[in-house]
mmCIF file of N, CA and C in Angstrom:
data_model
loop_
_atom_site.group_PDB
_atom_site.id
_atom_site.type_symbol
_atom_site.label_atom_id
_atom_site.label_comp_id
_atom_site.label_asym_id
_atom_site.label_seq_id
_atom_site.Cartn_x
_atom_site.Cartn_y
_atom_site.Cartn_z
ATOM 1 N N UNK A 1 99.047 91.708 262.332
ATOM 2 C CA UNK A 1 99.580 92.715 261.435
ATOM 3 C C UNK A 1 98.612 93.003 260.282
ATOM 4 N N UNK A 2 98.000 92.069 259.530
ATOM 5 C CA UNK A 2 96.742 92.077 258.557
ATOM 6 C C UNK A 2 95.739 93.089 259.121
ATOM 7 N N UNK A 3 95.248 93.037 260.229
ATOM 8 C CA UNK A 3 94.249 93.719 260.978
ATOM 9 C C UNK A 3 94.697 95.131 260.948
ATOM 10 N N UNK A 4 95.829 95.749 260.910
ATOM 11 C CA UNK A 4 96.459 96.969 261.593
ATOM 12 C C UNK A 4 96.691 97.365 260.045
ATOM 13 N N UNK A 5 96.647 96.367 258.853
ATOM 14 C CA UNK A 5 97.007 97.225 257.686
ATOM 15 C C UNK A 5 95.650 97.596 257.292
ATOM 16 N N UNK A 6 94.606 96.532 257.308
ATOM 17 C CA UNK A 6 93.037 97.251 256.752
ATOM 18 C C UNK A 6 92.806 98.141 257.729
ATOM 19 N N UNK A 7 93.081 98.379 258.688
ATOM 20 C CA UNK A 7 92.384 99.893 259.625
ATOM 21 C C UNK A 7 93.035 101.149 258.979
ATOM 22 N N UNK A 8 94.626 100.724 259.069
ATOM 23 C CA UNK A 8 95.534 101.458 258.236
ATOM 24 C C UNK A 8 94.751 102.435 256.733
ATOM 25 N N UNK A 9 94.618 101.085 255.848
ATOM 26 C CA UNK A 9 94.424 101.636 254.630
ATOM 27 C C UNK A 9 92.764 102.267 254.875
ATOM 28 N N UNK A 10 91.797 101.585 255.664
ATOM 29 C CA UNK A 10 90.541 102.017 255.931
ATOM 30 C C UNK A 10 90.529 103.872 255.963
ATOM 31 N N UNK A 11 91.785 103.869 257.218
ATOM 32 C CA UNK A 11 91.605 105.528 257.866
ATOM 33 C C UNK A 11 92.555 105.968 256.466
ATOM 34 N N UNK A 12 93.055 105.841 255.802
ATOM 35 C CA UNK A 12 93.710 106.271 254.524
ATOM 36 C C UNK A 12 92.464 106.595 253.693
ATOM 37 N N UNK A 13 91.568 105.807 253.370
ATOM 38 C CA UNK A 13 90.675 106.224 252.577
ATOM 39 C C UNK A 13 89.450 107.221 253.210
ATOM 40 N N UNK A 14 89.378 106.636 254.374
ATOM 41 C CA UNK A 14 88.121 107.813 254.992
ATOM 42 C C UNK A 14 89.204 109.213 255.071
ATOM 43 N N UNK A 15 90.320 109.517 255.555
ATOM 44 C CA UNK A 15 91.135 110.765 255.419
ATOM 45 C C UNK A 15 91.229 111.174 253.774
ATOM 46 N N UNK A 16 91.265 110.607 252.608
ATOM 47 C CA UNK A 16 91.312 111.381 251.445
ATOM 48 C C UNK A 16 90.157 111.779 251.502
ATOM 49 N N UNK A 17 88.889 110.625 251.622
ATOM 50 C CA UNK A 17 87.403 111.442 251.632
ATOM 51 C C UNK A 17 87.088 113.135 252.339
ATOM 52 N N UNK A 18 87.840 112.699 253.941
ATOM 53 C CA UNK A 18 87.349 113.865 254.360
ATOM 54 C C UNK A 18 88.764 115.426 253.822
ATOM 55 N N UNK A 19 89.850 114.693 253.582
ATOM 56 C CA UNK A 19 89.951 115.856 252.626
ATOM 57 C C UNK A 19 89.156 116.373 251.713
ATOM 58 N N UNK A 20 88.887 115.656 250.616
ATOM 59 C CA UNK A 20 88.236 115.839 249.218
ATOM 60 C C UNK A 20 87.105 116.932 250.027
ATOM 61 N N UNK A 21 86.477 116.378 250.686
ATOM 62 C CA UNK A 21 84.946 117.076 251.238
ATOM 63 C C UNK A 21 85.604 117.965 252.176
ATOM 64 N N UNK A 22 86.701 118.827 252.644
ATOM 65 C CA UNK A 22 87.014 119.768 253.087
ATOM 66 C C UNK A 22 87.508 120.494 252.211
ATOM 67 N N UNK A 23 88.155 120.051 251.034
ATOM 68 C CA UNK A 23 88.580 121.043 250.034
ATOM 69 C C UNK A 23 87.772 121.338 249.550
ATOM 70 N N UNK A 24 86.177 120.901 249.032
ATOM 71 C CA UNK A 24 85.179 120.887 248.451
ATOM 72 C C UNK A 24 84.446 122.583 249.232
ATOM 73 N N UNK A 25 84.255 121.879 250.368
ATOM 74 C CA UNK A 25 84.116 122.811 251.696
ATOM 75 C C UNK A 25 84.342 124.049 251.360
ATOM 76 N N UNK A 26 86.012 124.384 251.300
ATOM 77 C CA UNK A 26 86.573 125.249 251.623
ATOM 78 C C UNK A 26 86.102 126.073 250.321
ATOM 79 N N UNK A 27 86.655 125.913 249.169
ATOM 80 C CA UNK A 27 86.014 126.399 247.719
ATOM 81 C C UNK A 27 84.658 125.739 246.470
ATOM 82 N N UNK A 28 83.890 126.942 247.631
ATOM 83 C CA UNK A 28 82.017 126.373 246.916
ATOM 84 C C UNK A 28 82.486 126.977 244.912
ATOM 85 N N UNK A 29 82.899 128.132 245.059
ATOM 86 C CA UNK A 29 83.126 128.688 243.927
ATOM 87 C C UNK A 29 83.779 127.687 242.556
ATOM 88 N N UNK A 30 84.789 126.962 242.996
ATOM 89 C CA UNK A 30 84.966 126.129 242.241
ATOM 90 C C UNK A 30 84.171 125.042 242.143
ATOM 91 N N UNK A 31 83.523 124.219 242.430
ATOM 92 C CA UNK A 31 82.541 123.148 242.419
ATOM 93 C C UNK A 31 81.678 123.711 242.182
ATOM 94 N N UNK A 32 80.828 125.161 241.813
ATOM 95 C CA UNK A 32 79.704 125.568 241.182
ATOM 96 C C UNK A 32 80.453 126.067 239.808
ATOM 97 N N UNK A 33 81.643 126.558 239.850
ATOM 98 C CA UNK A 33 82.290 126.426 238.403
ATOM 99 C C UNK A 33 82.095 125.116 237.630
ATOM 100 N N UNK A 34 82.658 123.988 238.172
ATOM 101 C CA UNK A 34 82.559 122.755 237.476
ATOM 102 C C UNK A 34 80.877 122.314 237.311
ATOM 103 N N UNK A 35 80.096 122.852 238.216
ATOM 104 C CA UNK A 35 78.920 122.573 238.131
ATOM 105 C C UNK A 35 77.962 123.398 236.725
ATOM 106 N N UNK A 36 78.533 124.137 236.330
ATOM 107 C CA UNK A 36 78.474 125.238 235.505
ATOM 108 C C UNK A 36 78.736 124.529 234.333
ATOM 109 N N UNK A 37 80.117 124.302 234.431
ATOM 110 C CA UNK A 37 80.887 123.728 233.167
ATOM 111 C C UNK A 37 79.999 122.285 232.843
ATOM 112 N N UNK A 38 79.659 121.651 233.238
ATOM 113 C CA UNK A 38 78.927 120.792 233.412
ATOM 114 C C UNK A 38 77.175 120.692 232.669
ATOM 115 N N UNK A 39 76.714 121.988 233.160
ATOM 116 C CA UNK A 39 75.292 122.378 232.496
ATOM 117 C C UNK A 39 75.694 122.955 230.887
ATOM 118 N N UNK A 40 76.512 123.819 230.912
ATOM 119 C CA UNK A 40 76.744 123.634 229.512
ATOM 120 C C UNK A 40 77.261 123.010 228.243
ATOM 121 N N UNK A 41 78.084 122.071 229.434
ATOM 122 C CA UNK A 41 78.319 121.291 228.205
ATOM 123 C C UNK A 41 77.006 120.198 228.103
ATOM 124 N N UNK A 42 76.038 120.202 229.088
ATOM 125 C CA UNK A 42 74.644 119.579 228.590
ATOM 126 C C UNK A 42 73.814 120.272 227.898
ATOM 127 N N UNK A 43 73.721 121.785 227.772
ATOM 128 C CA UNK A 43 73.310 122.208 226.991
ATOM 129 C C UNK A 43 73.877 122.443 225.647
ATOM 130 N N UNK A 44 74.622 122.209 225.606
ATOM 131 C CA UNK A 44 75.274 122.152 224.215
ATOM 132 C C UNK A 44 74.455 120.608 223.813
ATOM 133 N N UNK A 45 74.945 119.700 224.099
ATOM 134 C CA UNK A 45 74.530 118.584 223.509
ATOM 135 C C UNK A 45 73.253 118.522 224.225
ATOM 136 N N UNK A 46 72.422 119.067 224.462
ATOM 137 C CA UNK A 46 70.647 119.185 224.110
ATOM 138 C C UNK A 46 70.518 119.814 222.615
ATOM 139 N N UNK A 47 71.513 120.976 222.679
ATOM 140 C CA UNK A 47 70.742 121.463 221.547
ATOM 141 C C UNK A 47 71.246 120.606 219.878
ATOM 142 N N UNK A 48 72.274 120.198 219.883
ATOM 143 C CA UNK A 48 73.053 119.299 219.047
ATOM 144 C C UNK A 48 72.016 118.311 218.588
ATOM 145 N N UNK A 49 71.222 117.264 219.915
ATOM 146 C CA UNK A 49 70.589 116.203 219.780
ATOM 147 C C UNK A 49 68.931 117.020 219.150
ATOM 148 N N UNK A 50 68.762 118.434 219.542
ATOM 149 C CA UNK A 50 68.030 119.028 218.928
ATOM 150 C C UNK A 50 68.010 118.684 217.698
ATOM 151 N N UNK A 51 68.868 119.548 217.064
ATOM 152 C CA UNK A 51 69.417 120.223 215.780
ATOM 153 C C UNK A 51 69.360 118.860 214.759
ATOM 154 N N UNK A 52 70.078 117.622 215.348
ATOM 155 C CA UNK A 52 69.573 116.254 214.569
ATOM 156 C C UNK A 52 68.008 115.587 214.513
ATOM 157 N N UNK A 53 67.719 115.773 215.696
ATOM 158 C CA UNK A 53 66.051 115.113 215.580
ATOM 159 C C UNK A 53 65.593 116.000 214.406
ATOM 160 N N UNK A 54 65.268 117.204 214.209
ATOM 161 C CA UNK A 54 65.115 118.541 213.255
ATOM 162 C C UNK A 54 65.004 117.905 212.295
ATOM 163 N N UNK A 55 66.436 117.575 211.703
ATOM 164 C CA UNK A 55 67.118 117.240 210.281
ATOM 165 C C UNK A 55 66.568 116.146 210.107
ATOM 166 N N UNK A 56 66.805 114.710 211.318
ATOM 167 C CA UNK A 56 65.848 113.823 210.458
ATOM 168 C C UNK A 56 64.900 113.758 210.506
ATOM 169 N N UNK A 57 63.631 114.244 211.133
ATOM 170 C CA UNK A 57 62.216 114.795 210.669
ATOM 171 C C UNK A 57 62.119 115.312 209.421
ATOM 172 N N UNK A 58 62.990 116.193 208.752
ATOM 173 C CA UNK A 58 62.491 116.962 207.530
ATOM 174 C C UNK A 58 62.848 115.435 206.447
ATOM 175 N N UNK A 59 64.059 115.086 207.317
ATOM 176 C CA UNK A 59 64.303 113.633 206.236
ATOM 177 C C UNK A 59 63.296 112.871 206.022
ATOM 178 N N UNK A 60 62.965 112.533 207.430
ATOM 179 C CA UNK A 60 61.971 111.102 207.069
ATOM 180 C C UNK A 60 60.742 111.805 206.066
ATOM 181 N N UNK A 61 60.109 113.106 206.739
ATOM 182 C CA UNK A 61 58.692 113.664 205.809
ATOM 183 C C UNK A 61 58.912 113.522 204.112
ATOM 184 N N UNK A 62 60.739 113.946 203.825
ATOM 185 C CA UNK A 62 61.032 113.886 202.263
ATOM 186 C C UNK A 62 61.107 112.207 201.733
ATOM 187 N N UNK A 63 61.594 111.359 202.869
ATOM 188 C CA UNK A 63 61.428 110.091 202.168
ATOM 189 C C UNK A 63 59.754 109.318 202.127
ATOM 190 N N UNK A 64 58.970 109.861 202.844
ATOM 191 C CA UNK A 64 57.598 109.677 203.182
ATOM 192 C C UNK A 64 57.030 110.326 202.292
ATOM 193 N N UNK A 65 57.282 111.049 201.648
ATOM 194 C CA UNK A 65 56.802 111.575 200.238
ATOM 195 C C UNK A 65 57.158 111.397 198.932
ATOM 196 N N UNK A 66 58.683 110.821 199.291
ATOM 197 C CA UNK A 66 59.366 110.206 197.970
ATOM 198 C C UNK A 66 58.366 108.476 198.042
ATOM 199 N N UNK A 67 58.232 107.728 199.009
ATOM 200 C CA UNK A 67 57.827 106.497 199.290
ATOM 201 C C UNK A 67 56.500 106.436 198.453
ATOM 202 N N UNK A 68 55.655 107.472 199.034
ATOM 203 C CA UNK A 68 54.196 107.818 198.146
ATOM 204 C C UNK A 68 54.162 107.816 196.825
ATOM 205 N N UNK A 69 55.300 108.490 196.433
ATOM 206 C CA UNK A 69 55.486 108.806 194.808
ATOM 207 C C UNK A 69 55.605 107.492 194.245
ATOM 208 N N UNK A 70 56.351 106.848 194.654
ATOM 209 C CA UNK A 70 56.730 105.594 193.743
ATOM 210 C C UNK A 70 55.651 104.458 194.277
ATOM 211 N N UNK A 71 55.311 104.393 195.364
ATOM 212 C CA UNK A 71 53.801 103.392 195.300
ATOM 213 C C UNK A 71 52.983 104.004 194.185
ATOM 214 N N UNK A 72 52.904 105.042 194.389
ATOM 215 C CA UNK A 72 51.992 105.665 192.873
ATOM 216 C C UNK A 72 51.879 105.218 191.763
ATOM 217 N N UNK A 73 53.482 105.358 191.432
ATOM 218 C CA UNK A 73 53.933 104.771 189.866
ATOM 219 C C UNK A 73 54.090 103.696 189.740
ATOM 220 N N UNK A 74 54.323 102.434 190.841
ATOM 221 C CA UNK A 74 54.138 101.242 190.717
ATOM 222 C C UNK A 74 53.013 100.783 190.746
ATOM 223 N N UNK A 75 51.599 101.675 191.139
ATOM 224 C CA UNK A 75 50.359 101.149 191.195
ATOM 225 C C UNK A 75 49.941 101.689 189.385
ATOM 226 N N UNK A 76 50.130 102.538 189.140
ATOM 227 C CA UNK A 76 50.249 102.683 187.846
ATOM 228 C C UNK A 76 50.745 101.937 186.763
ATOM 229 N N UNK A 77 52.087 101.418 186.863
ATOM 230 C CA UNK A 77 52.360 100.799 186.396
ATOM 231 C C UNK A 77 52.151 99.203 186.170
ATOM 232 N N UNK A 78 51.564 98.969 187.222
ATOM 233 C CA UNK A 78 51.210 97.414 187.616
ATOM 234 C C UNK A 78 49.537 97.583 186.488
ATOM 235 N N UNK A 79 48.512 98.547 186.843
ATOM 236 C CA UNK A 79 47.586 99.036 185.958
ATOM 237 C C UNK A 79 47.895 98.849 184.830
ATOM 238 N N UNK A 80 49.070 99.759 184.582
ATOM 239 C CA UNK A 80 48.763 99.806 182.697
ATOM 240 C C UNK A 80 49.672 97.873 182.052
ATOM 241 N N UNK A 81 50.568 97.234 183.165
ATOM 242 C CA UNK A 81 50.649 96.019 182.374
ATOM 243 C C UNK A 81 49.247 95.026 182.098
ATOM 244 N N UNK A 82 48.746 95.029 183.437
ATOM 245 C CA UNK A 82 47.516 94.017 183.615
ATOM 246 C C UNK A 82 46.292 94.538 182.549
ATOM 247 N N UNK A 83 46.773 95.971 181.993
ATOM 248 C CA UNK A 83 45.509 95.663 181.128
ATOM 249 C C UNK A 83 46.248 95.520 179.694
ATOM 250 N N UNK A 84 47.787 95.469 179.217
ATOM 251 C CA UNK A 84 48.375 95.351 178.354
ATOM 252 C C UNK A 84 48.271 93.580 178.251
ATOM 253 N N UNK A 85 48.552 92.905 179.142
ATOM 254 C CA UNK A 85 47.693 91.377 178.983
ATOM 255 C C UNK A 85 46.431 91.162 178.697
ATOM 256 N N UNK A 86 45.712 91.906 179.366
ATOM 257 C CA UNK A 86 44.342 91.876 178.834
ATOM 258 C C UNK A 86 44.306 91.738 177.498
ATOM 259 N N UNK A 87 44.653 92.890 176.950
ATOM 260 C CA UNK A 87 44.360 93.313 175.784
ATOM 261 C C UNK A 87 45.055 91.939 174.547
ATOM 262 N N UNK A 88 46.869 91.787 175.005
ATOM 263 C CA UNK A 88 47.110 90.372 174.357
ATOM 264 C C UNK A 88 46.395 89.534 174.443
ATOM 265 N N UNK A 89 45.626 88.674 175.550
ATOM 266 C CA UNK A 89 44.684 87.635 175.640
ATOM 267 C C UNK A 89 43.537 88.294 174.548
ATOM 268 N N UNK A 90 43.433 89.321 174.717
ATOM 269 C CA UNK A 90 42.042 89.344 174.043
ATOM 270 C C UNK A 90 42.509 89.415 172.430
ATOM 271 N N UNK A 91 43.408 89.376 171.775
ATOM 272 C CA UNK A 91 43.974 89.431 170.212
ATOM 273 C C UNK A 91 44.307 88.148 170.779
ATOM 274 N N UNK A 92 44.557 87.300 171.078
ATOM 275 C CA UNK A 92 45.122 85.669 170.908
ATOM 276 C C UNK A 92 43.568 85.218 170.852
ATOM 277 N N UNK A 93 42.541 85.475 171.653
ATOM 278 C CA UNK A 93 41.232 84.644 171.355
ATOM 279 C C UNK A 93 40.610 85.131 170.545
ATOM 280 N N UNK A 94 40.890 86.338 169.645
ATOM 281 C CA UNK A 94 40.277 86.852 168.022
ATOM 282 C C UNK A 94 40.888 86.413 167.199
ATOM 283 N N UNK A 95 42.429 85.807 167.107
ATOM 284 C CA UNK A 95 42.960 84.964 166.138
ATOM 285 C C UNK A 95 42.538 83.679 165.729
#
């Protein structure tokens, strides 16, 4: 009886298949609809994943220029302390 239910359920599943692929068959129009529906909704989210790469490019270039700025002013600033010690050492060994 085990044997007669897996053939059973076997030809159950190969019969939905060959439905599915006869209904498929029968209406190309709909399965190039869904095939349709399908490309655009990939083109939509191409252009989406576009539209973000975009935005953070202009981001990163503005933080890559903000980054520059302040190495600047910290190289500056590191400058004007090291010679503001200088200058104390050099009034402590004239005292």
């Amino acid at each position: 009886m085990l044997t007669f239910l897996a053939i059973y359920d076997d030809y159950n599943v190969i019969s939905a298949h060959t439905l599915a692929m006869s209904q498929t068959e029968k209406d190309p129009s709909s399965e190039l609809e869904a095939l349709e529906a399908k490309l655009d909704t990939l083109i939509a989210q191409f252009n989406q994943v576009k539209s973000e790469n975009k935005s953070l490019k202009v981001k990163q270039d503005a933080l890559v220029r903000e980054k520059a700025k302040l190495l600047e002013k910290t190289t500056l600033a590191k400058t004007r302390v090291e010679a503001m010690i200088a200058r104390l050492k050099a009034m402590e060994h004239d005292s």
